[in-house]
PDB file of C-alpha atoms in Angstrom:
ATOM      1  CA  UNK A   1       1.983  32.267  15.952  1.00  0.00           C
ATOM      2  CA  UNK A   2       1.816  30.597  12.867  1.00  0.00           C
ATOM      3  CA  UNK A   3      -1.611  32.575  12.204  1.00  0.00           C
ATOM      4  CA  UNK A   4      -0.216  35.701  12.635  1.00  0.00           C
ATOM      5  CA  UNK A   5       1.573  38.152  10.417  1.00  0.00           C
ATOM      6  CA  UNK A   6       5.452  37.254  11.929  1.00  0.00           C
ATOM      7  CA  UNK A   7       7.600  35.418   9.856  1.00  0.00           C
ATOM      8  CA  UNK A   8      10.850  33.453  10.428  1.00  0.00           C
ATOM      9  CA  UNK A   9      12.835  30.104   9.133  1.00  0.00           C
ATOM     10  CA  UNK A  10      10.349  28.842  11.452  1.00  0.00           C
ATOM     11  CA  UNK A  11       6.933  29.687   9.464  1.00  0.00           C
ATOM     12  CA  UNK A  12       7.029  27.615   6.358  1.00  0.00           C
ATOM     13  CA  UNK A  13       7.763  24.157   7.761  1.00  0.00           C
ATOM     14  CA  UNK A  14       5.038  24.674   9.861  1.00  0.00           C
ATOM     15  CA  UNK A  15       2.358  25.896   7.638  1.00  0.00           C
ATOM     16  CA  UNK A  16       3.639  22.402   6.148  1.00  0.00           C
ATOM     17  CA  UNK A  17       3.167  20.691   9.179  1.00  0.00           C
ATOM     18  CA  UNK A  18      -0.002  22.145  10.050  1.00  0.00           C
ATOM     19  CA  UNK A  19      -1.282  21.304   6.789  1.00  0.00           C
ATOM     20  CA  UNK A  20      -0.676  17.452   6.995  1.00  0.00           C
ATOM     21  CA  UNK A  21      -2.281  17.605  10.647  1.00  0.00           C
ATOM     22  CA  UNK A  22      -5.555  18.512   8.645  1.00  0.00           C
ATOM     23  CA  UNK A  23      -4.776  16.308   6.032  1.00  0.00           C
ATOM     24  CA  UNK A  24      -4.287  13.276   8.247  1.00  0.00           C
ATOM     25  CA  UNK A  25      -7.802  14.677  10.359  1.00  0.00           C
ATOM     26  CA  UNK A  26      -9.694  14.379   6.897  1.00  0.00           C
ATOM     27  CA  UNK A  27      -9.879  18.833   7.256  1.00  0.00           C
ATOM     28  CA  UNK A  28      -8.855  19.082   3.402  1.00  0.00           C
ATOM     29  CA  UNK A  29     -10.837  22.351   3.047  1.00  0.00           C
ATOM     30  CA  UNK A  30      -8.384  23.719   6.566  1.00  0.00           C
ATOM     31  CA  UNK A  31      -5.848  21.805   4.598  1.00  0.00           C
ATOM     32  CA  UNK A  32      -6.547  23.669   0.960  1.00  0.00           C
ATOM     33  CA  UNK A  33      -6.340  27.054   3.226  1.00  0.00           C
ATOM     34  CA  UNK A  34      -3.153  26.456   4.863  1.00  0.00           C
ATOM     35  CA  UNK A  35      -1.551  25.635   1.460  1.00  0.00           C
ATOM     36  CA  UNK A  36      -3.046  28.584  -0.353  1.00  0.00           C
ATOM     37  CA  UNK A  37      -1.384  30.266   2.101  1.00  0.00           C
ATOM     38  CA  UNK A  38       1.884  28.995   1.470  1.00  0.00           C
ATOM     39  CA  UNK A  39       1.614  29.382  -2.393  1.00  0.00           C
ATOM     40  CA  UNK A  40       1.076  32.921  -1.509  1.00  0.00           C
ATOM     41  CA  UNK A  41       3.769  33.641   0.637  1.00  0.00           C
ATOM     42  CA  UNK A  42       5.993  31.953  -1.528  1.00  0.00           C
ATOM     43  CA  UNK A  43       5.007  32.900  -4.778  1.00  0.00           C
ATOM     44  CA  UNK A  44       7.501  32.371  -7.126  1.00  0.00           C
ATOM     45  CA  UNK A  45       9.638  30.055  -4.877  1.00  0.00           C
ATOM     46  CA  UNK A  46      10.235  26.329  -4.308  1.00  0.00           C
ATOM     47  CA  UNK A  47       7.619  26.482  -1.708  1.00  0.00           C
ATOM     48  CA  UNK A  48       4.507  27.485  -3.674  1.00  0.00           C
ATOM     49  CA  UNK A  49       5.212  24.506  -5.905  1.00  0.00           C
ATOM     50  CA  UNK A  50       5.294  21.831  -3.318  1.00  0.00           C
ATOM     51  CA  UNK A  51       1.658  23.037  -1.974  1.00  0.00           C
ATOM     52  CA  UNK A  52       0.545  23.200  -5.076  1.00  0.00           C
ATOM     53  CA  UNK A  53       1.647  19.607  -5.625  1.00  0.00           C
ATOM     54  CA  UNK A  54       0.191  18.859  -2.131  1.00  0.00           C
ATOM     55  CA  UNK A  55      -3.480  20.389  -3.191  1.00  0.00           C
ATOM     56  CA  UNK A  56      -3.265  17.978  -5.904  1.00  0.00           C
ATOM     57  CA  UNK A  57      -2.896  15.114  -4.081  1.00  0.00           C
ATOM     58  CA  UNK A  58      -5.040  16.115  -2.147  1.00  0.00           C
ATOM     59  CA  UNK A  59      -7.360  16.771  -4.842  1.00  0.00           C
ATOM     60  CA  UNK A  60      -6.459  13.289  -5.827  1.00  0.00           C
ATOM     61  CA  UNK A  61      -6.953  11.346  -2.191  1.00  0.00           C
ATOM     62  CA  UNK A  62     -10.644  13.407  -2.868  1.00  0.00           C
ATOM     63  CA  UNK A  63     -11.302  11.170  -6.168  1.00  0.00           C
ATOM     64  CA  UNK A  64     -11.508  14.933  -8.181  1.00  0.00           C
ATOM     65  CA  UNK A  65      -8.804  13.736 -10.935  1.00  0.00           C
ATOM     66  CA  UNK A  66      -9.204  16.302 -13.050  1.00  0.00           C
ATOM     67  CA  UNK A  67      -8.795  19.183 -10.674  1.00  0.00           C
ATOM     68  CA  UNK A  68      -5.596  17.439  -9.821  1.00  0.00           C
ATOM     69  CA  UNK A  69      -4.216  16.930 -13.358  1.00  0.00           C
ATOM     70  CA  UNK A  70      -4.654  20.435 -13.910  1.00  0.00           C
ATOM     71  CA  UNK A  71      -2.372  21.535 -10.775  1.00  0.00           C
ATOM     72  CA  UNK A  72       0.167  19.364 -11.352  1.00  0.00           C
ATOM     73  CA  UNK A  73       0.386  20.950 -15.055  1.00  0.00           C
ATOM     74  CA  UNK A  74       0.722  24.118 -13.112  1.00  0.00           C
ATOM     75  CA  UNK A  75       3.200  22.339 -10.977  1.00  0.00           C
ATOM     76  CA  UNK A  76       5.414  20.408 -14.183  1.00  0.00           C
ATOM     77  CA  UNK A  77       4.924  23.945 -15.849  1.00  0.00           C
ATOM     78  CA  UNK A  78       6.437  26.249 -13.614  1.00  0.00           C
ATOM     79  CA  UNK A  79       9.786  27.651 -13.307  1.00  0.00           C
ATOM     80  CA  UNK A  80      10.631  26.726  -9.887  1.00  0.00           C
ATOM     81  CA  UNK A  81       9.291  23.381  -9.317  1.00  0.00           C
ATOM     82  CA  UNK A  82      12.223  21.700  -7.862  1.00  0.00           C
ATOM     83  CA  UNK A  83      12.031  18.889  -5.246  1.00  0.00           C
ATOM     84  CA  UNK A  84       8.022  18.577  -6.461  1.00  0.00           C
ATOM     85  CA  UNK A  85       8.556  17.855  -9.928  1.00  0.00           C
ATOM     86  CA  UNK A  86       9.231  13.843  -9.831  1.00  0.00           C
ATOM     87  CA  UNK A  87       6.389  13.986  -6.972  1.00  0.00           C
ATOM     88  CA  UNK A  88       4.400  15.788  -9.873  1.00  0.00           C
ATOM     89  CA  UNK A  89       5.787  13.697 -13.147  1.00  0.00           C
ATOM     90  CA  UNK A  90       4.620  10.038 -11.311  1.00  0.00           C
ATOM     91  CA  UNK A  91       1.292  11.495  -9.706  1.00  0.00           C
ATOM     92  CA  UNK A  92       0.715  12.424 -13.372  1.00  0.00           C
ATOM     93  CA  UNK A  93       1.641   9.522 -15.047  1.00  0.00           C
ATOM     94  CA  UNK A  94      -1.006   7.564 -12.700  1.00  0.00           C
ATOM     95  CA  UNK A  95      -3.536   9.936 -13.364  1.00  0.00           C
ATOM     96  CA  UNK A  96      -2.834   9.050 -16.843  1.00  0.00           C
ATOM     97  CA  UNK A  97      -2.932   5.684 -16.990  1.00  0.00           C
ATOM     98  CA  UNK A  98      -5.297   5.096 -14.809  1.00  0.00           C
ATOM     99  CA  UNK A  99      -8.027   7.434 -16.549  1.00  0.00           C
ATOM    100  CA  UNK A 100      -7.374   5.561 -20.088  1.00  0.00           C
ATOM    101  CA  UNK A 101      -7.154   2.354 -18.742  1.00  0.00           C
ATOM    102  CA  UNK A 102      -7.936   1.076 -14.880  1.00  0.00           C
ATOM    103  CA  UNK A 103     -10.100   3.183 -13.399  1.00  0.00           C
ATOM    104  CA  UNK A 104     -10.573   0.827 -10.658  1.00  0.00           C
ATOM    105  CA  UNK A 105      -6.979   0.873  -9.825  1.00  0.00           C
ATOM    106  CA  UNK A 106      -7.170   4.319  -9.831  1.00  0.00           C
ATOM    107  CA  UNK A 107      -9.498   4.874  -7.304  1.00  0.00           C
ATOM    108  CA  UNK A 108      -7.888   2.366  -5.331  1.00  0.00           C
ATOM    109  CA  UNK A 109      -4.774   4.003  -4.770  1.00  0.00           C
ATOM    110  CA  UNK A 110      -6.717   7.444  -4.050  1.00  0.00           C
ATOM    111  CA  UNK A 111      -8.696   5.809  -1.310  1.00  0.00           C
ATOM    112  CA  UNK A 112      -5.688   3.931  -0.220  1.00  0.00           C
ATOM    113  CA  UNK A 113      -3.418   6.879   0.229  1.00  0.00           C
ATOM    114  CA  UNK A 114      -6.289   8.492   1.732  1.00  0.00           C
ATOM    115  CA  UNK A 115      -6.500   5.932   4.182  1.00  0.00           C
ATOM    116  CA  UNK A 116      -2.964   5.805   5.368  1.00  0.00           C
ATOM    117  CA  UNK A 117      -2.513   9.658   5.495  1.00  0.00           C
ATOM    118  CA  UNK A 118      -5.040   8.993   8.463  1.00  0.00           C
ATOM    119  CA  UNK A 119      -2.740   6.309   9.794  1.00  0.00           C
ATOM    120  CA  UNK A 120      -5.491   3.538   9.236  1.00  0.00           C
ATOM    121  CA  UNK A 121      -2.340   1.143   7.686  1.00  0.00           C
ATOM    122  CA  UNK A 122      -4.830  -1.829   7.709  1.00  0.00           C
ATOM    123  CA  UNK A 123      -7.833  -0.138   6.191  1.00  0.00           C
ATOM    124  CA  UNK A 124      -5.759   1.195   3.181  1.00  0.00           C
ATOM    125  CA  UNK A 125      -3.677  -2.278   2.807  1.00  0.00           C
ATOM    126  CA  UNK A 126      -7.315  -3.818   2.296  1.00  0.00           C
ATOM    127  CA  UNK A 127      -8.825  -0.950  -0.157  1.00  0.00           C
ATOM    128  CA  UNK A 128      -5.308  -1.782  -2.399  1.00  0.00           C
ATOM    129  CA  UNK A 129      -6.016  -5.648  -2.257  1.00  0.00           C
ATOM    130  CA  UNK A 130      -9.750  -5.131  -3.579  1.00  0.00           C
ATOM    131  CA  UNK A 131      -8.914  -2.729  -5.943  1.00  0.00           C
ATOM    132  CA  UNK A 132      -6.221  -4.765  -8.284  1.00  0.00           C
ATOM    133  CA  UNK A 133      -6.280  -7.387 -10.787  1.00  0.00           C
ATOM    134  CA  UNK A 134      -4.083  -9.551 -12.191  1.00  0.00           C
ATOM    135  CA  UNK A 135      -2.339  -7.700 -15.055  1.00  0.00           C
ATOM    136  CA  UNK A 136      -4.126  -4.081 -14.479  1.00  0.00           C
ATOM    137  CA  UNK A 137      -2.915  -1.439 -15.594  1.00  0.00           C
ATOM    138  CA  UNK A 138      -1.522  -0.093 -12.391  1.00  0.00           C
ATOM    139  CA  UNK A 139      -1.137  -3.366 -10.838  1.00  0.00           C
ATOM    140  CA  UNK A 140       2.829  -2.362 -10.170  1.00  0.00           C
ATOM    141  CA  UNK A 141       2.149   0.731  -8.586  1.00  0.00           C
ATOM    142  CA  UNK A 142      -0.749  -0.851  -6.154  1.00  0.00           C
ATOM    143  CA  UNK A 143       1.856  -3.498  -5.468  1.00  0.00           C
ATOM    144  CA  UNK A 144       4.316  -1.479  -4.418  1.00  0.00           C
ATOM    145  CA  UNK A 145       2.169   0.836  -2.173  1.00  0.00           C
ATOM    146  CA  UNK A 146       1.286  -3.170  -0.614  1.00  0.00           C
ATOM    147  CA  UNK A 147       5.178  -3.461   0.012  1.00  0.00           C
ATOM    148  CA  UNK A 148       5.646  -0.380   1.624  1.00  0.00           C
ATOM    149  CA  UNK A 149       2.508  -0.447   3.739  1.00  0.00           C
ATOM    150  CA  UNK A 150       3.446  -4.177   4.502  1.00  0.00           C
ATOM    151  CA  UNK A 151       6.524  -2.851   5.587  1.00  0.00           C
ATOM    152  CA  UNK A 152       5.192  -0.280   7.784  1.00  0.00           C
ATOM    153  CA  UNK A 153       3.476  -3.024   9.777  1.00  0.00           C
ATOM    154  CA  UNK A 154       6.444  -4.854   9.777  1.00  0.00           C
ATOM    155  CA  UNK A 155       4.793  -8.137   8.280  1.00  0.00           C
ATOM    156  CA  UNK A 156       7.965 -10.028   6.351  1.00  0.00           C
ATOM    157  CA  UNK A 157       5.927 -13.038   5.258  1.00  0.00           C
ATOM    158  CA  UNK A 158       3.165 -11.084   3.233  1.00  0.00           C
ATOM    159  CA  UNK A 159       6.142  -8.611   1.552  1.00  0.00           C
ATOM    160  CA  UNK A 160       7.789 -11.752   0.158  1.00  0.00           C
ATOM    161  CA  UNK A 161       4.551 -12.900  -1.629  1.00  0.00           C
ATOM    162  CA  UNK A 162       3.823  -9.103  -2.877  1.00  0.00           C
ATOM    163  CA  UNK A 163       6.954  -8.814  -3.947  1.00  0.00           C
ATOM    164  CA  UNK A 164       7.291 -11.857  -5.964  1.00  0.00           C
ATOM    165  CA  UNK A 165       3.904 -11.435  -7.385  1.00  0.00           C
ATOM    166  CA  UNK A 166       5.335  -8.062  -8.711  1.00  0.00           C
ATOM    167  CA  UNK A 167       8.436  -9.765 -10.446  1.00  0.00           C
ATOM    168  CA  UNK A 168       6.380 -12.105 -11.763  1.00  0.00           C
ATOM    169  CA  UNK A 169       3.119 -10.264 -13.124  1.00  0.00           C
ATOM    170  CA  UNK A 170       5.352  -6.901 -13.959  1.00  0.00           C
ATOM    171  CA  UNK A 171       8.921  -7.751 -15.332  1.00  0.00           C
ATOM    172  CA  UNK A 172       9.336  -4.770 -17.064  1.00  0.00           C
ATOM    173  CA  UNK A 173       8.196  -2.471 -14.164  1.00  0.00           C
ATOM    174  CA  UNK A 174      10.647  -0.032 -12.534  1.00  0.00           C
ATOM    175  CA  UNK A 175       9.609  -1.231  -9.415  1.00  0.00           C
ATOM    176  CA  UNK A 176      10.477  -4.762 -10.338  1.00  0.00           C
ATOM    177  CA  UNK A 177      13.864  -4.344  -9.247  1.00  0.00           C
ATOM    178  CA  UNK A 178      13.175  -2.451  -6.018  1.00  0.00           C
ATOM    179  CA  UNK A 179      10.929  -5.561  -5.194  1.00  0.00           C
ATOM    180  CA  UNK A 180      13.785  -7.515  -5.184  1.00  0.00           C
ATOM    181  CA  UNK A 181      15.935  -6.021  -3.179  1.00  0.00           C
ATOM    182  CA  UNK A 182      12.921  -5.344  -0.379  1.00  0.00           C
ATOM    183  CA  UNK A 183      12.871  -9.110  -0.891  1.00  0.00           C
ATOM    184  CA  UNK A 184      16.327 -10.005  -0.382  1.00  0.00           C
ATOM    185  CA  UNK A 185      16.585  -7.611   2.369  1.00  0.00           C
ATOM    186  CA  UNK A 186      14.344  -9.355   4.148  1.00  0.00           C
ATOM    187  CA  UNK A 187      15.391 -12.568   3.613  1.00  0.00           C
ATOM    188  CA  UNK A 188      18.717 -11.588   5.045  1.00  0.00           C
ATOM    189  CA  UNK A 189      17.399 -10.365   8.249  1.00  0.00           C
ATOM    190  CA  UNK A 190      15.613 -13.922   8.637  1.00  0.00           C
ATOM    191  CA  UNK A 191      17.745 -16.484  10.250  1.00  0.00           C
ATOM    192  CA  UNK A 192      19.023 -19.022   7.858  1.00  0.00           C
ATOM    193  CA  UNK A 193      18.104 -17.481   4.796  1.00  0.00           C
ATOM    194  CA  UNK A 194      21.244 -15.984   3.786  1.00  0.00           C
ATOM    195  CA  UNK A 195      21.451 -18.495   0.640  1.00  0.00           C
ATOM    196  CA  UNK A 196      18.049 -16.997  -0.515  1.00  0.00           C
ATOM    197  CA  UNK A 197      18.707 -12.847  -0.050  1.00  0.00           C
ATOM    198  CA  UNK A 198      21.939 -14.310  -2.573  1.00  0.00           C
ATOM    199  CA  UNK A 199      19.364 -15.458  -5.026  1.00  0.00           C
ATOM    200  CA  UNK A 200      17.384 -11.941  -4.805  1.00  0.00           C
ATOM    201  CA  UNK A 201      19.935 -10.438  -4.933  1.00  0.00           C
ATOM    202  CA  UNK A 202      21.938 -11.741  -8.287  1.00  0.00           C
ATOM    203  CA  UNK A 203      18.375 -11.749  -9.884  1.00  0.00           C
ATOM    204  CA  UNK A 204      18.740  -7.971  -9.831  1.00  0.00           C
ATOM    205  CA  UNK A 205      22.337  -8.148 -11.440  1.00  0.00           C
ATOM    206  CA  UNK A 206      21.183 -10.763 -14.497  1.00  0.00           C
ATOM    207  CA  UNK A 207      17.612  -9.036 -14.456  1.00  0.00           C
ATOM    208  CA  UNK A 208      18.265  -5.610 -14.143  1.00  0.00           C
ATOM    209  CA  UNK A 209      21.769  -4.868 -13.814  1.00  0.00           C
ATOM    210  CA  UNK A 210      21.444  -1.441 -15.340  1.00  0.00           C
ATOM    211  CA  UNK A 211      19.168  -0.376 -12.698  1.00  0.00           C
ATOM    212  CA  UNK A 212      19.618   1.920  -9.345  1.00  0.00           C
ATOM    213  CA  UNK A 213      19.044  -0.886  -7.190  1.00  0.00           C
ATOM    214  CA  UNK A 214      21.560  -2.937  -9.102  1.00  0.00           C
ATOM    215  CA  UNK A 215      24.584  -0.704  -7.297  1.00  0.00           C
ATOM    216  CA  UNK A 216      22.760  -1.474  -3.530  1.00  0.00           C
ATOM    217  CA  UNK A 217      22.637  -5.200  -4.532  1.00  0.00           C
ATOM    218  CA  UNK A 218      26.532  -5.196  -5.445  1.00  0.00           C
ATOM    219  CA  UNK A 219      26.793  -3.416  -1.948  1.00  0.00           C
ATOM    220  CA  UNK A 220      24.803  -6.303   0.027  1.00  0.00           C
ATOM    221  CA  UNK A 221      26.481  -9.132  -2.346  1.00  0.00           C
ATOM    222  CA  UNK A 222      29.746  -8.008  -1.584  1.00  0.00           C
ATOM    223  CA  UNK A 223      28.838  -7.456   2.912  1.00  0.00           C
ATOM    224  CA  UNK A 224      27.283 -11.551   3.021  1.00  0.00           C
ATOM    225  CA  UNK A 225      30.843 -12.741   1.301  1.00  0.00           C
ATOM    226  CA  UNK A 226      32.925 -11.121   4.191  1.00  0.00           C
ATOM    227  CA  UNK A 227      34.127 -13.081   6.661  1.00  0.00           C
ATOM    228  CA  UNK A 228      31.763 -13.737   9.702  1.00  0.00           C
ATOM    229  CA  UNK A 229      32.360 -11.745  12.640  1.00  0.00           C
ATOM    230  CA  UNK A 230      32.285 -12.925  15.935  1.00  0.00           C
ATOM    231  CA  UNK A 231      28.555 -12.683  16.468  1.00  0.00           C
ATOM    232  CA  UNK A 232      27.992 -14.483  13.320  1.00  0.00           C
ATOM    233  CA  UNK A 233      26.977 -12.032  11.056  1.00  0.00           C
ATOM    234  CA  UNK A 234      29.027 -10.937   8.227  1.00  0.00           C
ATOM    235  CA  UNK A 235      31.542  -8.229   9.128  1.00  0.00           C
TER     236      UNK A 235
END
């Protein structure tokens, strides 16, 4: 049905679906079709601008940079961007960076979001390892994609180091303070280690108390000081 002429509520979200089925099958060029179609149907609308921003990326996952800079100015340029627009502003900024500075890193995050858009977790976990250094220029953002894949495959132990490394190498990173509180979160899911999700999360307070994450750490300070309740967790 979706190939036919009909049209409901039903037809955009899946042309959407049907174009991350291809994605995640490596069919970009099915992909590019199915979200040409979309930016025709819904020229004008809130729709054409999040397949344009999803032809970027996938321009992007395909290593053609430039291709995807230039829809995402299309993107950041029209008039009805909407929910694509932060999508488009921090796809940008890493094309950015990336092509003045760490082209390595660059290419490691396309590959690695390539990777896990196939579900291969493991294989795009290793492509971000390789493809960071100490101090890179998108070190943070590699880092965090490590968190969340880490996360994903539900491995507590590595997250910790990641995220610590993060703190540590990228103080000043916006992600700095999300590291945190993926750290202290998982500290407080971890028998006994109450005392150290505490210490995570008060580092966000004196660190970065003006950030978003500052407000959730507040919220998780304030549930470990109530009293226990009968199964021994806070209540």
């Amino acid at each position: 049905m979706i190939l036919t002429a009909r049209h409901g509520t039903w037809r955009l979200p899946a042309l959407f679906d049907l174009a991350d089925l291809h994605v995640a099958a490596g069919r970009y060029s099915d992909a590019e079709r199915t979200l040409s179609t979309i930016a025709r149907e819904e020229h004008g609308k809130e729709g054409a601008a999040a397949a344009l921003y999803k032809q970027a990326e996938i321009d992007f996952m395909r290593l053609q940079f430039e291709s995807a800079t230039e829809r995402l100015g299309a993107v950041l340029g029209g008039q009805t961007a909407y929910g694509a627009v932060n999508d488009a502003i921090a796809l940008s900024h890493i094309l950015q960076v990336g092509g003045e500075r760490d082209s390595v890193g660059l290419s490691a995050l396309a590959l690695g979001l390539r990777a896990q858009q196939s579900g291969e977790g493991e294989k795009a976990l290793a492509i971000l390892k390789e493809g960071t250094t100490s101090g890179s220029a998108l070190g943070d953002h590699n880092l965090t994609k490590q968190i969340d894949l880490l996360s994903q495959l539900h491995r507590p132990l590595e997250i910790l180091v990641v995220c610590e490394k993060l703190v540590e190498e990228y103080p000043w990173s916006p992600f700095s303070s999300r590291a945190l509180l993926v750290a202290g979160d998982v500290h407080r899911e971890q028998s006994g280690q109450t005392n150290r999700a505490v210490e995570a999360y008060e580092r966000i307070l004196i660190q970065y108390g003006q950030s978003i994450e500052a407000d959730e750490a507040r919220d998780r300070l304030r549930a470990l000081q109530q009293p226990a309740a009968p199964g021994g967790q806070p209540g």
